[in-house]
């Protein structure tokens, strides 16, 4: 799974049916220190994440389809949690 | 998923089985600021509505094969939505 920060939402009305009613969050991908990796991911929201929040992003199809309860969803990236803290034991 | 700009279409009448009726578009993947990133690629248009110039989002590998009406056709990238806007979240006021 990856760590991300919610930076925007993607509004889309013409889309594959599995996206209907789903909220799409554009997330900056972060390293464990919270620094941007320069990559991003558009993920389906399954954790009611808000603007600017640090989130946990699932990035694997079978688990995504399980979380979304849609066995035919062409979806891999799903926001499955809001991160409270990351501790790298650096004191 | 990532953003891409549709930059062209592709016609291939001689095709492998399973690809009949699948529209192909040439897309340029974009970075977060919608600047071109990496090489253009050919994607199946799973919404069959995207036209040149449009901003879309796409999936790859198994998800692409799942995206088309007839699933598990041999495609490796598929457009699954057209972007109306990339903007602030509702709760940002």
PDB file of C-alpha atoms in Angstrom:
ATOM      1  CA  UNK A   1       0.000   0.000   0.000  1.00  0.00           C
ATOM      2  CA  UNK A   2       1.098   3.573  -0.440  1.00  0.00           C
ATOM      3  CA  UNK A   3       0.889   6.803   1.536  1.00  0.00           C
ATOM      4  CA  UNK A   4      -0.635   9.809  -0.177  1.00  0.00           C
ATOM      5  CA  UNK A   5      -1.980  13.276   0.454  1.00  0.00           C
ATOM      6  CA  UNK A   6      -5.349  14.310  -0.988  1.00  0.00           C
ATOM      7  CA  UNK A   7      -4.726  17.340  -3.188  1.00  0.00           C
ATOM      8  CA  UNK A   8      -7.747  17.518  -5.488  1.00  0.00           C
ATOM      9  CA  UNK A   9     -10.860  15.764  -6.644  1.00  0.00           C
ATOM     10  CA  UNK A  10     -11.489  14.566 -10.195  1.00  0.00           C
ATOM     11  CA  UNK A  11     -15.005  15.338 -11.401  1.00  0.00           C
ATOM     12  CA  UNK A  12     -16.232  13.023 -14.144  1.00  0.00           C
ATOM     13  CA  UNK A  13     -19.719  12.395 -15.496  1.00  0.00           C
ATOM     14  CA  UNK A  14     -18.845  10.214 -18.483  1.00  0.00           C
ATOM     15  CA  UNK A  15     -17.183   7.129 -17.090  1.00  0.00           C
ATOM     16  CA  UNK A  16     -17.219   3.358 -16.756  1.00  0.00           C
ATOM     17  CA  UNK A  17     -20.291   2.307 -14.688  1.00  0.00           C
ATOM     18  CA  UNK A  18     -18.143   1.083 -11.796  1.00  0.00           C
ATOM     19  CA  UNK A  19     -17.211   4.721 -11.135  1.00  0.00           C
ATOM     20  CA  UNK A  20     -20.793   5.939 -10.853  1.00  0.00           C
ATOM     21  CA  UNK A  21     -21.371   7.604  -7.490  1.00  0.00           C
ATOM     22  CA  UNK A  22     -17.712   7.159  -6.542  1.00  0.00           C
ATOM     23  CA  UNK A  23     -15.586  10.053  -5.362  1.00  0.00           C
ATOM     24  CA  UNK A  24     -12.226  10.302  -7.151  1.00  0.00           C
ATOM     25  CA  UNK A  25      -9.343  11.768  -5.172  1.00  0.00           C
ATOM     26  CA  UNK A  26      -6.138  12.940  -6.812  1.00  0.00           C
ATOM     27  CA  UNK A  27      -3.416  12.101  -4.291  1.00  0.00           C
ATOM     28  CA  UNK A  28       0.213  13.125  -4.184  1.00  0.00           C
ATOM     29  CA  UNK A  29       2.233  10.013  -3.297  1.00  0.00           C
ATOM     30  CA  UNK A  30       4.485  10.432  -0.268  1.00  0.00           C
ATOM     31  CA  UNK A  31       7.459   8.581   1.164  1.00  0.00           C
ATOM     32  CA  UNK A  32       7.265   7.468   4.816  1.00  0.00           C
ATOM     33  CA  UNK A  33       8.846  10.801   5.825  1.00  0.00           C
ATOM     34  CA  UNK A  34       5.919  12.616   4.256  1.00  0.00           C
ATOM     35  CA  UNK A  35       7.926  13.963   1.317  1.00  0.00           C
ATOM     36  CA  UNK A  36       6.315  13.953  -2.128  1.00  0.00           C
ATOM     37  CA  UNK A  37       7.727  11.264  -4.392  1.00  0.00           C
ATOM     38  CA  UNK A  38       6.759  13.305  -7.450  1.00  0.00           C
ATOM     39  CA  UNK A  39       4.221  10.652  -8.428  1.00  0.00           C
ATOM     40  CA  UNK A  40       0.475  10.833  -7.995  1.00  0.00           C
ATOM     41  CA  UNK A  41      -2.512   8.521  -8.130  1.00  0.00           C
ATOM     42  CA  UNK A  42      -6.205   9.024  -8.794  1.00  0.00           C
ATOM     43  CA  UNK A  43      -7.894   6.754  -6.251  1.00  0.00           C
ATOM     44  CA  UNK A  44     -11.508   5.943  -5.468  1.00  0.00           C
ATOM     45  CA  UNK A  45     -12.401   7.199  -1.985  1.00  0.00           C
ATOM     46  CA  UNK A  46     -13.535   4.495   0.432  1.00  0.00           C
ATOM     47  CA  UNK A  47     -12.567   6.294   3.663  1.00  0.00           C
ATOM     48  CA  UNK A  48     -14.306   9.693   3.376  1.00  0.00           C
ATOM     49  CA  UNK A  49     -10.939  11.426   3.164  1.00  0.00           C
ATOM     50  CA  UNK A  50     -10.887  15.199   3.154  1.00  0.00           C
ATOM     51  CA  UNK A  51      -8.744  17.841   1.483  1.00  0.00           C
ATOM     52  CA  UNK A  52      -5.123  17.800   2.560  1.00  0.00           C
ATOM     53  CA  UNK A  53      -5.424  14.625   4.588  1.00  0.00           C
ATOM     54  CA  UNK A  54      -2.688  12.002   4.611  1.00  0.00           C
ATOM     55  CA  UNK A  55      -4.239   8.770   3.385  1.00  0.00           C
ATOM     56  CA  UNK A  56      -3.547   5.079   2.950  1.00  0.00           C
ATOM     57  CA  UNK A  57      -3.931   3.983  -0.681  1.00  0.00           C
ATOM     58  CA  UNK A  58      -4.527   0.405  -1.662  1.00  0.00           C
ATOM     59  CA  UNK A  59      -3.072  -0.291  -5.135  1.00  0.00           C
ATOM     60  CA  UNK A  60      -4.114  -3.801  -6.109  1.00  0.00           C
ATOM     61  CA  UNK A  61      -7.133  -4.860  -8.147  1.00  0.00           C
ATOM     62  CA  UNK A  62      -8.539  -7.855  -6.316  1.00  0.00           C
ATOM     63  CA  UNK A  63      -8.447  -6.111  -2.944  1.00  0.00           C
ATOM     64  CA  UNK A  64      -9.879  -2.952  -4.524  1.00  0.00           C
ATOM     65  CA  UNK A  65     -12.793  -4.890  -5.986  1.00  0.00           C
ATOM     66  CA  UNK A  66     -13.353  -6.492  -2.584  1.00  0.00           C
ATOM     67  CA  UNK A  67     -13.357  -3.128  -0.762  1.00  0.00           C
ATOM     68  CA  UNK A  68     -15.712  -1.623  -3.357  1.00  0.00           C
ATOM     69  CA  UNK A  69     -17.879  -4.768  -3.402  1.00  0.00           C
ATOM     70  CA  UNK A  70     -17.792  -4.740  -7.219  1.00  0.00           C
ATOM     71  CA  UNK A  71     -16.226  -7.893  -8.675  1.00  0.00           C
ATOM     72  CA  UNK A  72     -16.069  -6.363 -12.151  1.00  0.00           C
ATOM     73  CA  UNK A  73     -14.637  -2.939 -11.267  1.00  0.00           C
ATOM     74  CA  UNK A  74     -11.662  -1.912 -13.442  1.00  0.00           C
ATOM     75  CA  UNK A  75     -10.211  -0.194 -10.367  1.00  0.00           C
ATOM     76  CA  UNK A  76      -6.921  -0.693  -8.526  1.00  0.00           C
ATOM     77  CA  UNK A  77      -6.326   2.426  -6.459  1.00  0.00           C
ATOM     78  CA  UNK A  78      -8.619   2.928  -3.470  1.00  0.00           C
ATOM     79  CA  UNK A  79      -8.233   5.250  -0.471  1.00  0.00           C
ATOM     80  CA  UNK A  80      -8.833   2.847   2.408  1.00  0.00           C
ATOM     81  CA  UNK A  81      -7.774   4.909   5.404  1.00  0.00           C
ATOM     82  CA  UNK A  82      -6.801   8.268   6.823  1.00  0.00           C
ATOM     83  CA  UNK A  83      -3.339   8.225   8.377  1.00  0.00           C
ATOM     84  CA  UNK A  84      -3.080   9.562  11.939  1.00  0.00           C
ATOM     85  CA  UNK A  85       0.617   9.044  12.465  1.00  0.00           C
ATOM     86  CA  UNK A  86       3.741   7.453  10.977  1.00  0.00           C
ATOM     87  CA  UNK A  87       6.508   6.545  13.420  1.00  0.00           C
ATOM     88  CA  UNK A  88       9.894   5.667  11.961  1.00  0.00           C
ATOM     89  CA  UNK A  89      11.449   5.216  15.403  1.00  0.00           C
ATOM     90  CA  UNK A  90      13.874   8.053  14.795  1.00  0.00           C
ATOM     91  CA  UNK A  91      13.074   9.485  18.226  1.00  0.00           C
TER      92      UNK A  91
ATOM     93  CA  UNK B   1      -4.970   5.722 -12.260  1.00  0.00           C
ATOM     94  CA  UNK B   2      -3.416   8.696 -13.986  1.00  0.00           C
ATOM     95  CA  UNK B   3      -4.506  11.534 -16.235  1.00  0.00           C
ATOM     96  CA  UNK B   4      -3.914  11.590 -19.994  1.00  0.00           C
ATOM     97  CA  UNK B   5      -4.735  13.765 -22.985  1.00  0.00           C
ATOM     98  CA  UNK B   6      -6.262  12.119 -26.083  1.00  0.00           C
ATOM     99  CA  UNK B   7      -3.948  13.098 -28.926  1.00  0.00           C
ATOM    100  CA  UNK B   8      -5.162  10.877 -31.730  1.00  0.00           C
ATOM    101  CA  UNK B   9      -7.038   7.851 -32.935  1.00  0.00           C
ATOM    102  CA  UNK B  10      -5.812   4.556 -34.331  1.00  0.00           C
ATOM    103  CA  UNK B  11      -7.504   2.232 -36.797  1.00  0.00           C
ATOM    104  CA  UNK B  12      -6.480  -1.422 -37.053  1.00  0.00           C
ATOM    105  CA  UNK B  13      -8.865  -3.519 -39.093  1.00  0.00           C
ATOM    106  CA  UNK B  14      -6.728  -6.680 -38.934  1.00  0.00           C
ATOM    107  CA  UNK B  15      -6.983  -7.602 -35.253  1.00  0.00           C
ATOM    108  CA  UNK B  16      -6.731 -10.531 -32.939  1.00  0.00           C
ATOM    109  CA  UNK B  17      -9.901 -12.211 -31.799  1.00  0.00           C
ATOM    110  CA  UNK B  18     -11.586 -10.451 -28.895  1.00  0.00           C
ATOM    111  CA  UNK B  19     -10.621  -6.996 -30.096  1.00  0.00           C
ATOM    112  CA  UNK B  20     -13.465  -6.571 -32.528  1.00  0.00           C
ATOM    113  CA  UNK B  21     -15.299  -3.323 -32.031  1.00  0.00           C
ATOM    114  CA  UNK B  22     -12.764  -1.991 -29.544  1.00  0.00           C
ATOM    115  CA  UNK B  23     -12.015   1.679 -30.331  1.00  0.00           C
ATOM    116  CA  UNK B  24      -8.358   2.663 -29.960  1.00  0.00           C
ATOM    117  CA  UNK B  25      -7.118   6.121 -29.039  1.00  0.00           C
ATOM    118  CA  UNK B  26      -3.604   7.479 -28.729  1.00  0.00           C
ATOM    119  CA  UNK B  27      -3.115   9.097 -25.326  1.00  0.00           C
ATOM    120  CA  UNK B  28      -0.326  11.139 -23.767  1.00  0.00           C
ATOM    121  CA  UNK B  29       0.015  10.378 -20.030  1.00  0.00           C
ATOM    122  CA  UNK B  30       0.204  13.536 -17.919  1.00  0.00           C
ATOM    123  CA  UNK B  31       1.734  14.467 -14.596  1.00  0.00           C
ATOM    124  CA  UNK B  32      -0.270  16.020 -11.782  1.00  0.00           C
ATOM    125  CA  UNK B  33      -0.037  19.480 -13.337  1.00  0.00           C
ATOM    126  CA  UNK B  34      -1.314  17.995 -16.628  1.00  0.00           C
ATOM    127  CA  UNK B  35       2.079  18.289 -18.325  1.00  0.00           C
ATOM    128  CA  UNK B  36       3.120  15.462 -20.672  1.00  0.00           C
ATOM    129  CA  UNK B  37       5.035  12.716 -18.863  1.00  0.00           C
ATOM    130  CA  UNK B  38       6.555   9.645 -20.520  1.00  0.00           C
ATOM    131  CA  UNK B  39       5.724   8.186 -23.886  1.00  0.00           C
ATOM    132  CA  UNK B  40       2.313   8.299 -25.635  1.00  0.00           C
ATOM    133  CA  UNK B  41       0.518   4.974 -25.733  1.00  0.00           C
ATOM    134  CA  UNK B  42      -2.462   3.316 -27.369  1.00  0.00           C
ATOM    135  CA  UNK B  43      -5.454   2.714 -25.123  1.00  0.00           C
ATOM    136  CA  UNK B  44      -8.803   1.073 -25.682  1.00  0.00           C
ATOM    137  CA  UNK B  45     -11.634   3.556 -25.106  1.00  0.00           C
ATOM    138  CA  UNK B  46     -13.874   1.784 -22.599  1.00  0.00           C
ATOM    139  CA  UNK B  47     -16.314   4.723 -22.480  1.00  0.00           C
ATOM    140  CA  UNK B  48     -16.312   4.989 -26.298  1.00  0.00           C
ATOM    141  CA  UNK B  49     -16.922   8.741 -26.030  1.00  0.00           C
ATOM    142  CA  UNK B  50     -13.484  10.292 -25.667  1.00  0.00           C
ATOM    143  CA  UNK B  51     -12.341  12.481 -28.537  1.00  0.00           C
ATOM    144  CA  UNK B  52      -9.064  14.142 -29.486  1.00  0.00           C
ATOM    145  CA  UNK B  53      -8.002  16.846 -27.015  1.00  0.00           C
ATOM    146  CA  UNK B  54     -10.038  15.506 -24.137  1.00  0.00           C
ATOM    147  CA  UNK B  55      -8.634  14.951 -20.649  1.00  0.00           C
ATOM    148  CA  UNK B  56      -9.229  11.371 -19.507  1.00  0.00           C
ATOM    149  CA  UNK B  57      -8.151   8.906 -16.823  1.00  0.00           C
ATOM    150  CA  UNK B  58      -7.008   5.414 -17.635  1.00  0.00           C
ATOM    151  CA  UNK B  59      -6.167   2.050 -16.108  1.00  0.00           C
ATOM    152  CA  UNK B  60      -3.552  -0.527 -17.042  1.00  0.00           C
ATOM    153  CA  UNK B  61      -2.955  -4.255 -17.046  1.00  0.00           C
ATOM    154  CA  UNK B  62      -5.705  -6.465 -15.605  1.00  0.00           C
ATOM    155  CA  UNK B  63      -7.967  -3.517 -14.858  1.00  0.00           C
ATOM    156  CA  UNK B  64      -7.771  -2.527 -18.545  1.00  0.00           C
ATOM    157  CA  UNK B  65      -8.841  -6.034 -19.532  1.00  0.00           C
ATOM    158  CA  UNK B  66     -11.771  -5.713 -17.119  1.00  0.00           C
ATOM    159  CA  UNK B  67     -12.829  -2.272 -18.337  1.00  0.00           C
ATOM    160  CA  UNK B  68     -14.396  -3.238 -21.642  1.00  0.00           C
ATOM    161  CA  UNK B  69     -17.992  -4.447 -21.992  1.00  0.00           C
ATOM    162  CA  UNK B  70     -16.676  -7.847 -23.017  1.00  0.00           C
ATOM    163  CA  UNK B  71     -14.123  -8.420 -20.300  1.00  0.00           C
ATOM    164  CA  UNK B  72     -10.708  -9.984 -20.579  1.00  0.00           C
ATOM    165  CA  UNK B  73     -10.080  -8.828 -24.099  1.00  0.00           C
ATOM    166  CA  UNK B  74      -6.366  -8.453 -24.849  1.00  0.00           C
ATOM    167  CA  UNK B  75      -5.772  -4.774 -24.044  1.00  0.00           C
ATOM    168  CA  UNK B  76      -3.200  -3.356 -21.654  1.00  0.00           C
ATOM    169  CA  UNK B  77      -4.487   0.191 -21.233  1.00  0.00           C
ATOM    170  CA  UNK B  78      -8.071   1.434 -21.193  1.00  0.00           C
ATOM    171  CA  UNK B  79      -9.702   4.823 -20.771  1.00  0.00           C
ATOM    172  CA  UNK B  80     -12.340   4.560 -18.039  1.00  0.00           C
ATOM    173  CA  UNK B  81     -13.514   8.144 -17.741  1.00  0.00           C
ATOM    174  CA  UNK B  82     -13.493  11.628 -19.164  1.00  0.00           C
ATOM    175  CA  UNK B  83     -12.438  14.393 -16.783  1.00  0.00           C
ATOM    176  CA  UNK B  84     -14.850  17.313 -16.420  1.00  0.00           C
ATOM    177  CA  UNK B  85     -12.647  19.077 -13.881  1.00  0.00           C
ATOM    178  CA  UNK B  86      -9.760  18.596 -11.468  1.00  0.00           C
ATOM    179  CA  UNK B  87     -10.508  20.889  -8.606  1.00  0.00           C
ATOM    180  CA  UNK B  88     -10.611  21.583  -4.885  1.00  0.00           C
ATOM    181  CA  UNK B  89     -12.594  19.224  -2.704  1.00  0.00           C
ATOM    182  CA  UNK B  90     -16.067  20.313  -1.700  1.00  0.00           C
ATOM    183  CA  UNK B  91     -15.045  20.781   1.918  1.00  0.00           C
ATOM    184  CA  UNK B  92     -12.357  23.223   0.890  1.00  0.00           C
ATOM    185  CA  UNK B  93     -15.082  25.870   0.530  1.00  0.00           C
TER     186      UNK B  93
END
